[in-house]
Coordinates of N, CA and C in Angstrom, one line a residue:
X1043 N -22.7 -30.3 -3.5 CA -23.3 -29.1 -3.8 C -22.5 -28.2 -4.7
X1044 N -23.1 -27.8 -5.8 CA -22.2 -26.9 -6.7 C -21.9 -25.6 -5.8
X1045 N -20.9 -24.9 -6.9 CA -20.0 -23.8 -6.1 C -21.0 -22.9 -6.1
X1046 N -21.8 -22.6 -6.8 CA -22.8 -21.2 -6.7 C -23.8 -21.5 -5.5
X1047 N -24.2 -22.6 -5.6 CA -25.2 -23.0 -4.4 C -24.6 -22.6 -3.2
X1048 N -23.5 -23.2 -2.9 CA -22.7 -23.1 -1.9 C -22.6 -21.6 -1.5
X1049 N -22.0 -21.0 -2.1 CA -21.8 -19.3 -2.1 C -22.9 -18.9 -1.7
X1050 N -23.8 -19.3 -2.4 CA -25.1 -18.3 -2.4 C -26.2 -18.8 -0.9
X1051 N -26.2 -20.0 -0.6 CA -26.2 -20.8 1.1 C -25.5 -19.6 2.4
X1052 N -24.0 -19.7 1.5 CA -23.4 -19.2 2.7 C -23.8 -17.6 2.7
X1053 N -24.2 -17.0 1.7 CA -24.3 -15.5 1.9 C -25.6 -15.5 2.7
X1054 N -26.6 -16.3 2.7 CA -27.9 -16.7 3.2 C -27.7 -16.7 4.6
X1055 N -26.5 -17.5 5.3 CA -26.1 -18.1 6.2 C -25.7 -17.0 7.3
X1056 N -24.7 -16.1 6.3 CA -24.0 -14.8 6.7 C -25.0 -13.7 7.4
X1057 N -25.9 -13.9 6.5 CA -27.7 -12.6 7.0 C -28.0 -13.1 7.7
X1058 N -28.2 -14.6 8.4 CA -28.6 -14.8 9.6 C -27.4 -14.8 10.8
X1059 N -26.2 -14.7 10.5 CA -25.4 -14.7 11.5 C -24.6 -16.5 11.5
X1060 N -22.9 -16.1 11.5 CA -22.6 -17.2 11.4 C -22.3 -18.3 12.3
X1061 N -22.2 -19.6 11.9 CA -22.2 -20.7 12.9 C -21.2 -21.2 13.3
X1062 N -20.5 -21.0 14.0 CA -19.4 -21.3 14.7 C -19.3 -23.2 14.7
X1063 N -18.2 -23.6 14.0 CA -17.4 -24.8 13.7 C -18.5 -25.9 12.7
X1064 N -19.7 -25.1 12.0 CA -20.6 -25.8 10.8 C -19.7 -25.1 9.6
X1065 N -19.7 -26.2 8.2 CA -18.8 -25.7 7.4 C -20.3 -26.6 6.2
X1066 N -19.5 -26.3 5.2 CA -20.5 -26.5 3.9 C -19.3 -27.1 3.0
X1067 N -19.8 -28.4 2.4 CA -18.7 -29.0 1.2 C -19.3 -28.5 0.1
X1068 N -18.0 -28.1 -1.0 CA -18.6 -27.5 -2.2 C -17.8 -27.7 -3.1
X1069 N -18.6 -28.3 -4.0 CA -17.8 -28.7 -5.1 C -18.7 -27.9 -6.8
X1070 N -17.4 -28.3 -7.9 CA -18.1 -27.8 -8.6 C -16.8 -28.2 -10.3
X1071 N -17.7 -28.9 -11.2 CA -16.8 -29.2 -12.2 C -15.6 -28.5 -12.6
X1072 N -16.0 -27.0 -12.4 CA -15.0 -26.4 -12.7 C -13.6 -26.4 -12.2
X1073 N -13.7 -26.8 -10.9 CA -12.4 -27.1 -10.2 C -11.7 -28.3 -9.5
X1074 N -11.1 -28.7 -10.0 CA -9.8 -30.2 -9.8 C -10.3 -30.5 -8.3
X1075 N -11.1 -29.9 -6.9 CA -11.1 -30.0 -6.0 C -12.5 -29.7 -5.1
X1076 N -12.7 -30.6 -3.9 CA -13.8 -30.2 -3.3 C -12.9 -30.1 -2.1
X1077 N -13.8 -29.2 -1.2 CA -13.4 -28.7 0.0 C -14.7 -28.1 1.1
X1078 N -14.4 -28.2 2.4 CA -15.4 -27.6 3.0 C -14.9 -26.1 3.6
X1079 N -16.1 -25.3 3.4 CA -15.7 -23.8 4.1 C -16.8 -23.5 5.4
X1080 N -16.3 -22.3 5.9 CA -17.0 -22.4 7.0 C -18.2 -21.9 6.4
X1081 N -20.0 -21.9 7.2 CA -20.7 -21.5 6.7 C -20.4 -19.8 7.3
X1082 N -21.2 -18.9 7.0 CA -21.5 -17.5 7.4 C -20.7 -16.8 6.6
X1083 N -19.5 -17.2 5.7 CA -18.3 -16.2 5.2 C -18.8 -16.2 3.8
X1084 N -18.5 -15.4 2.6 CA -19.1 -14.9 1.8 C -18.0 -14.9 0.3
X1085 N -19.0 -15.4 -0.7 CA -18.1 -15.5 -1.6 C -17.6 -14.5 -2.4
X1086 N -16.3 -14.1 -2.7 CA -15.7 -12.6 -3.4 C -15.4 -13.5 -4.6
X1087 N -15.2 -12.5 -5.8 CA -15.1 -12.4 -7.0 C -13.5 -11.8 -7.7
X1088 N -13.0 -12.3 -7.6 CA -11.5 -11.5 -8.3 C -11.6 -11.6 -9.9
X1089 N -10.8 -10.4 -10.1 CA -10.8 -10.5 -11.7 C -9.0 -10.2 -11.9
X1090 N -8.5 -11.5 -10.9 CA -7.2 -11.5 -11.9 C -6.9 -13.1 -12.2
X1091 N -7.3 -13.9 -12.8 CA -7.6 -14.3 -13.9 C -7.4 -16.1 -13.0
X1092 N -7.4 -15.8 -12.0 CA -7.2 -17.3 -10.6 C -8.0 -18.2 -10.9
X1093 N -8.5 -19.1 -10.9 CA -9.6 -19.8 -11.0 C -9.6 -20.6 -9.6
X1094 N -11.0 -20.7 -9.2 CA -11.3 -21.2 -7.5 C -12.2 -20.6 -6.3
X1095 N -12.2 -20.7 -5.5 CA -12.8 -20.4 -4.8 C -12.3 -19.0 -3.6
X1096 N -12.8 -18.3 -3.2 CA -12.6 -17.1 -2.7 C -13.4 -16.9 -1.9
X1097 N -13.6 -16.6 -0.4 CA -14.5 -16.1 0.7 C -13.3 -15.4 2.0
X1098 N -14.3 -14.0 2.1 CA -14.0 -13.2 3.5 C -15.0 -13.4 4.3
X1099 N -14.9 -13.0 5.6 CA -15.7 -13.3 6.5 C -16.8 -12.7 6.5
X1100 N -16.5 -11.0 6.0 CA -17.4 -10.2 6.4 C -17.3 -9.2 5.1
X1101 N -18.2 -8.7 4.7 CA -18.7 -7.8 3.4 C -17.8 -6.8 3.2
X1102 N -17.3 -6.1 4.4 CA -16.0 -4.9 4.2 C -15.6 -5.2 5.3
X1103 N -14.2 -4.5 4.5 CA -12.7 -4.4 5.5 C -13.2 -3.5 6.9
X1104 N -12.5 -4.3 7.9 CA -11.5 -5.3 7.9 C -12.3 -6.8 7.4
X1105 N -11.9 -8.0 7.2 CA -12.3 -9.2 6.8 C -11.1 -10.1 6.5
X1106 N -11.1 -11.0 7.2 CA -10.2 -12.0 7.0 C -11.0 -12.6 5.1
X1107 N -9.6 -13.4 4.4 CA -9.9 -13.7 2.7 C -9.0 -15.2 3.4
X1108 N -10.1 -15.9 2.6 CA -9.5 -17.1 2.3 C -9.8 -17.5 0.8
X1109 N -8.5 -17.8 0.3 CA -8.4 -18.5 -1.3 C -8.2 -19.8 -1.5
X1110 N -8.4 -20.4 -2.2 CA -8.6 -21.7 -2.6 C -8.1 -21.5 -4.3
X1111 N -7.1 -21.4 -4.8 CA -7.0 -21.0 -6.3 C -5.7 -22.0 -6.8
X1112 N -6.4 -22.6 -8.5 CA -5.6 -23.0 -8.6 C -4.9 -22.5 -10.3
X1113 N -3.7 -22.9 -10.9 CA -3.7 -22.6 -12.6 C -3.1 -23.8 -12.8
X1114 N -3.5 -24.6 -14.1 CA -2.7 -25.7 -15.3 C -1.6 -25.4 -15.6
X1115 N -0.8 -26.7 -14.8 CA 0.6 -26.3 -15.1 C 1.4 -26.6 -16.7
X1116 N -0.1 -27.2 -17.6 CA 0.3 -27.6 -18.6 C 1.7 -28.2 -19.4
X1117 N 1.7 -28.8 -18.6 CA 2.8 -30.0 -18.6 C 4.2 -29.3 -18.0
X1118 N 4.0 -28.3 -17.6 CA 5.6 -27.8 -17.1 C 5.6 -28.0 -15.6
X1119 N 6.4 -28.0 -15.2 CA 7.5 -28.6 -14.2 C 7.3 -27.6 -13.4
X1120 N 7.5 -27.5 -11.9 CA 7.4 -25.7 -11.0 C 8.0 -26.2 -10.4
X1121 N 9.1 -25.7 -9.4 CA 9.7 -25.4 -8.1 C 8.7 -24.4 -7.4
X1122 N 8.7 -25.4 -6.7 CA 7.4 -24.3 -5.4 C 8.7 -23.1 -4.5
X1123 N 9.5 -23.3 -4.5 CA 10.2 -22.0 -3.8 C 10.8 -21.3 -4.7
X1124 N 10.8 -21.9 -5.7 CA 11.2 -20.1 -7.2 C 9.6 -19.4 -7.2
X1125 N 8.5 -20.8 -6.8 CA 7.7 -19.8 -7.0 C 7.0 -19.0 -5.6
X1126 N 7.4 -19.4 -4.7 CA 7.5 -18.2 -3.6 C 8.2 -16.9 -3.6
X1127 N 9.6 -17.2 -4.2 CA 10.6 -16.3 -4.6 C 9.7 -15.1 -5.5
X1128 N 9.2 -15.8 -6.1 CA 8.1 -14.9 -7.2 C 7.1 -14.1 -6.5
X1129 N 6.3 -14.6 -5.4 CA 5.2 -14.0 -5.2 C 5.6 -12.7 -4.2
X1130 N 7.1 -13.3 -3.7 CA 7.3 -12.2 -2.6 C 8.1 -10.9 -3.1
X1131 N 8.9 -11.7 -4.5 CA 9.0 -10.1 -5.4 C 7.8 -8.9 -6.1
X1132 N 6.9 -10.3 -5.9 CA 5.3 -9.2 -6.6 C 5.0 -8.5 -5.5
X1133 N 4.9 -9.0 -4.4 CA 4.7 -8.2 -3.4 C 5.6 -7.0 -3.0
X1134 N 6.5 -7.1 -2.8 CA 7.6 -6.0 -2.5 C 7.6 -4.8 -3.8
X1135 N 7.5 -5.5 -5.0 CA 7.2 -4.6 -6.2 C 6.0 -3.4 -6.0
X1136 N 4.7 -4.3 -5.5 CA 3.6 -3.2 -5.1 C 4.1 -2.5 -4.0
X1137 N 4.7 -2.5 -3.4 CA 5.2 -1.7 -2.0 C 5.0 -2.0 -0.6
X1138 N 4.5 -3.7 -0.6 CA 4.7 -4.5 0.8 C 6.0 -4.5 1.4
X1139 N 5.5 -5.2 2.6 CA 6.9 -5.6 3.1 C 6.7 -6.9 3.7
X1140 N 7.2 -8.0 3.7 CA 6.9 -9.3 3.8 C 7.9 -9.8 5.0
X1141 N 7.8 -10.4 6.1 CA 8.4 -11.5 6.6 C 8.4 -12.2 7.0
X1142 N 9.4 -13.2 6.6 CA 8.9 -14.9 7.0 C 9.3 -15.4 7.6
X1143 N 7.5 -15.8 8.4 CA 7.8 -16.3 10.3 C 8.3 -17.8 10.3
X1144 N 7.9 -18.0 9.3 CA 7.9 -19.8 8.8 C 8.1 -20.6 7.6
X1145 N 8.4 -21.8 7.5 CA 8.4 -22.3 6.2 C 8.4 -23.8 7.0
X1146 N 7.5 -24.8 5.6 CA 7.2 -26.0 6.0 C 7.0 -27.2 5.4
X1147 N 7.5 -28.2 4.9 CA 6.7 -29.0 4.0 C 5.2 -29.3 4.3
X1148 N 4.0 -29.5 3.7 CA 3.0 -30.2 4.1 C 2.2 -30.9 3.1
X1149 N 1.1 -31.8 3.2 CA 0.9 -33.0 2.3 C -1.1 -32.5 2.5
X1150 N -2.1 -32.3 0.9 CA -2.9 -31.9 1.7 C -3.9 -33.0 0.5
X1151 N -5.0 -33.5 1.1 CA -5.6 -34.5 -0.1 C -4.5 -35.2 -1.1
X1152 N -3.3 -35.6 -0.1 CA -2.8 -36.1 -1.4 C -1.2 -35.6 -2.5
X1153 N -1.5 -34.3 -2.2 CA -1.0 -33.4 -3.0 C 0.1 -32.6 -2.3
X1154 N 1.5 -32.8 -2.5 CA 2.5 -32.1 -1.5 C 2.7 -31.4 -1.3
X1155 N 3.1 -29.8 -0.8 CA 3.5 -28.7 -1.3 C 4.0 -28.0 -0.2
X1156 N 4.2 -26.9 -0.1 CA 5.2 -25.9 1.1 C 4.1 -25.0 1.6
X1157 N 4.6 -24.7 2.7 CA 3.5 -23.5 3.5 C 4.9 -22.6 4.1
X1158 N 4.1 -21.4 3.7 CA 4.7 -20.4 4.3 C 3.9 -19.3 5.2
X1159 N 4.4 -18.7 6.0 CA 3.7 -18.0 7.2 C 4.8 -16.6 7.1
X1160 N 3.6 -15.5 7.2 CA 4.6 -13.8 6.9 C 3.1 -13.4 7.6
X1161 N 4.5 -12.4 8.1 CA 3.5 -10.8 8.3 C 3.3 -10.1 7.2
X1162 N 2.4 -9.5 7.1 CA 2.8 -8.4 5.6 C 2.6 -7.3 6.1
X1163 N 3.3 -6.0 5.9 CA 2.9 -4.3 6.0 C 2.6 -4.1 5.2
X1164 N 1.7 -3.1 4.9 CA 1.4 -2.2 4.0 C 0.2 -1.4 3.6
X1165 N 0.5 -0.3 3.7 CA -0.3 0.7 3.2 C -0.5 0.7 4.5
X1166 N -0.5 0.8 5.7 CA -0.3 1.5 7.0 C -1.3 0.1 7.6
X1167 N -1.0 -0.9 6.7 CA -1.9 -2.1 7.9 C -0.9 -3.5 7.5
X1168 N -1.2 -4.1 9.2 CA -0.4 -5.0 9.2 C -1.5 -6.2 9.2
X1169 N -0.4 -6.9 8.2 CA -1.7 -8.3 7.9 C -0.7 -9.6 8.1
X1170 N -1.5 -10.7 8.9 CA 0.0 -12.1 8.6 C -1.1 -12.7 7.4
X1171 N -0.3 -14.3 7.2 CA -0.5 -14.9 6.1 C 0.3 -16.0 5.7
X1172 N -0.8 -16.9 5.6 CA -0.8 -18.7 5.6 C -0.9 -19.0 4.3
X1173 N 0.0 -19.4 3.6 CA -0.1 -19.5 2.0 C 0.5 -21.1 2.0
X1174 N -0.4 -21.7 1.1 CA 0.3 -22.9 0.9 C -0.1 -23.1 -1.2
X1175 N 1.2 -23.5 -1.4 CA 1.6 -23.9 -2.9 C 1.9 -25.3 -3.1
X1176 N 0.6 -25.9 -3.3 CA 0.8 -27.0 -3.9 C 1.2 -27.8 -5.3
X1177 N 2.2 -28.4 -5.8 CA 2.5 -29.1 -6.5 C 1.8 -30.2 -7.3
X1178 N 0.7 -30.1 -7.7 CA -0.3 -31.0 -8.3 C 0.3 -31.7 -9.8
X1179 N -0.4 -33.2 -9.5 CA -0.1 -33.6 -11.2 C -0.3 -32.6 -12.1
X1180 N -1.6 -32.2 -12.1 CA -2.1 -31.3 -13.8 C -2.3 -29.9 -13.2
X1181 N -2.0 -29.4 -12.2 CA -2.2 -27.8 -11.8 C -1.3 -27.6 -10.3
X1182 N -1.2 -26.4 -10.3 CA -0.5 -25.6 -9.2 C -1.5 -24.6 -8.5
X1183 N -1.5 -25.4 -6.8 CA -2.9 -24.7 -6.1 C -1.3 -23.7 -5.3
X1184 N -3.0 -22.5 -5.2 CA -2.4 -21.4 -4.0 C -3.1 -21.8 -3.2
X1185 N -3.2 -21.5 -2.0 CA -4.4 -22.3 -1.0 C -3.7 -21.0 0.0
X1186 N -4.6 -19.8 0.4 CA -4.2 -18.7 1.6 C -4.7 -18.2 2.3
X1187 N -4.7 -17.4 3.6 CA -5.7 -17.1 4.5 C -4.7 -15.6 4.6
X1188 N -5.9 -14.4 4.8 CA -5.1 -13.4 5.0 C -5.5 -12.7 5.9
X1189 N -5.3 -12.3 6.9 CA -6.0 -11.6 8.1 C -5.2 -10.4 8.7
X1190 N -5.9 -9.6 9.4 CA -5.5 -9.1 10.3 C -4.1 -9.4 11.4
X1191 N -3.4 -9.2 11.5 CA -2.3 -9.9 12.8 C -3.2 -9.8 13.9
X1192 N -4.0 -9.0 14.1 CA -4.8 -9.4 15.6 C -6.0 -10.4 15.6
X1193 N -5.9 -10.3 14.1 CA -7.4 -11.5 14.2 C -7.1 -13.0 13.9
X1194 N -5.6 -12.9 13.1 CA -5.1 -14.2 12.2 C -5.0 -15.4 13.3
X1195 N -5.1 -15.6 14.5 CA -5.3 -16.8 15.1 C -6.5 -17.4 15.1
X1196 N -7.7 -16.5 15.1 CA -9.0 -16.6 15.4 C -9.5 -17.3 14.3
X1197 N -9.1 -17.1 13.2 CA -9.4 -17.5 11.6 C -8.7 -18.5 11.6
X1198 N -7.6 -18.9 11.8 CA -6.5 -19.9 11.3 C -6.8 -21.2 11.6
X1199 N -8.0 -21.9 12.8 CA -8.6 -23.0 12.7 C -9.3 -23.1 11.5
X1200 N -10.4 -22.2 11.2 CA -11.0 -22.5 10.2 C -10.5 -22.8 8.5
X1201 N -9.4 -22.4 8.6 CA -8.5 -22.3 7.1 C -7.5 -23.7 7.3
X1202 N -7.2 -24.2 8.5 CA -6.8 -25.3 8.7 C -7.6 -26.4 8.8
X1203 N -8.7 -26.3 9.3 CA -9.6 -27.2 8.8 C -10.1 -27.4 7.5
X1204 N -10.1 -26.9 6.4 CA -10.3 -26.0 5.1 C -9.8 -27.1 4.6
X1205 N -8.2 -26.7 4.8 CA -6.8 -27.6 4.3 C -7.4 -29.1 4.4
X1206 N -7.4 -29.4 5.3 CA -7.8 -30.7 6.2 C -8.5 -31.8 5.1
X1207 N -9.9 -30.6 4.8 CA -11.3 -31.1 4.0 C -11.0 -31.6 2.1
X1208 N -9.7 -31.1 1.8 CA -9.6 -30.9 0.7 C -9.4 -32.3 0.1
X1209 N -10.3 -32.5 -0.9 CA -9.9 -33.6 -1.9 C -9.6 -33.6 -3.4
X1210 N -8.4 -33.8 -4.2 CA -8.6 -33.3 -5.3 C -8.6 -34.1 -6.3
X1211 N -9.2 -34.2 -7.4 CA -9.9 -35.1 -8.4 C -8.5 -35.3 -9.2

């Protein structure tokens, strides 16, 4: 199923109320990867310049975000923990505060990469967060779940199963 179908199913899916442990595989040329998402959650749109897939649960905050994003490493080389080092300076730069519950190797379609697990503060709300940086032949995936601290368990099967589904071309 292409990626727009997919989105536009699930937003269908979402008006009628979602289905607890049905997911939708969606694929689409544009992206090195197919994967399954839950159905009911809804496709968002970022304009900072990520390419991939993006769904929250629910239309406004609060809403758990799951990303699926990847960029061309165009032949250069990454250290996945300079580039955590990186993400958690961008963060602290905006005026978060980050800590980290965890850190982990893991292996997902194939593709190896690190996961890391933080709380985040900020702006008077506390959010955790499941971020995994994968190391690809021809690109570097973010793969993240962002939730609530009181909801991030409730979500965290479905973003683990997510992981699970992932195949990458």
């Amino acid at each position: 199923m292409s990626l727009l179908a997919a989105l536009a199913l699930s937003g269908t899916v979402a008006a009628q109320g979602t289905a607890p442990g049905k997911t939708i595989r969606v694929s689409d040329p544009a992206i090195p990867f197919t994967i399954s998402l839950p159905t009911g959650w809804l496709g968002v749109r970022f304009n900072d310049g990520l390419r991939g897939v993006n769904i929250a649960s629910a239309p406004k905050a609060p809403a758990a975000l799951m990303r699926f994003t990847f960029i061309p490493k165009q032949g250069q080389s990454l250290d996945l923990a300079n580039e955590f080092r990186a993400f958690e300076g961008a963060v602290t730069q905006g005026g978060g505060t980050l800590k980290l519950l965890s850190s982990s190797t893991a292996r997902y379609g194939g593709v190896t990469g690190l996961t890391h697990v933080y709380t985040l503060s900020e702006k008077g709300k506390n959010l955790k967060m499941q971020i995994w940086f994968g190391n690809g032949r021809k690109n570097f995936y973010n793969f993240q779940l962002t939730d609530a601290a009181t909801d991030f368990s409730k979500h965290l099967p479905l973003f683990t199963a997510a992981l699970a589904s992932v195949q990458f071309q």
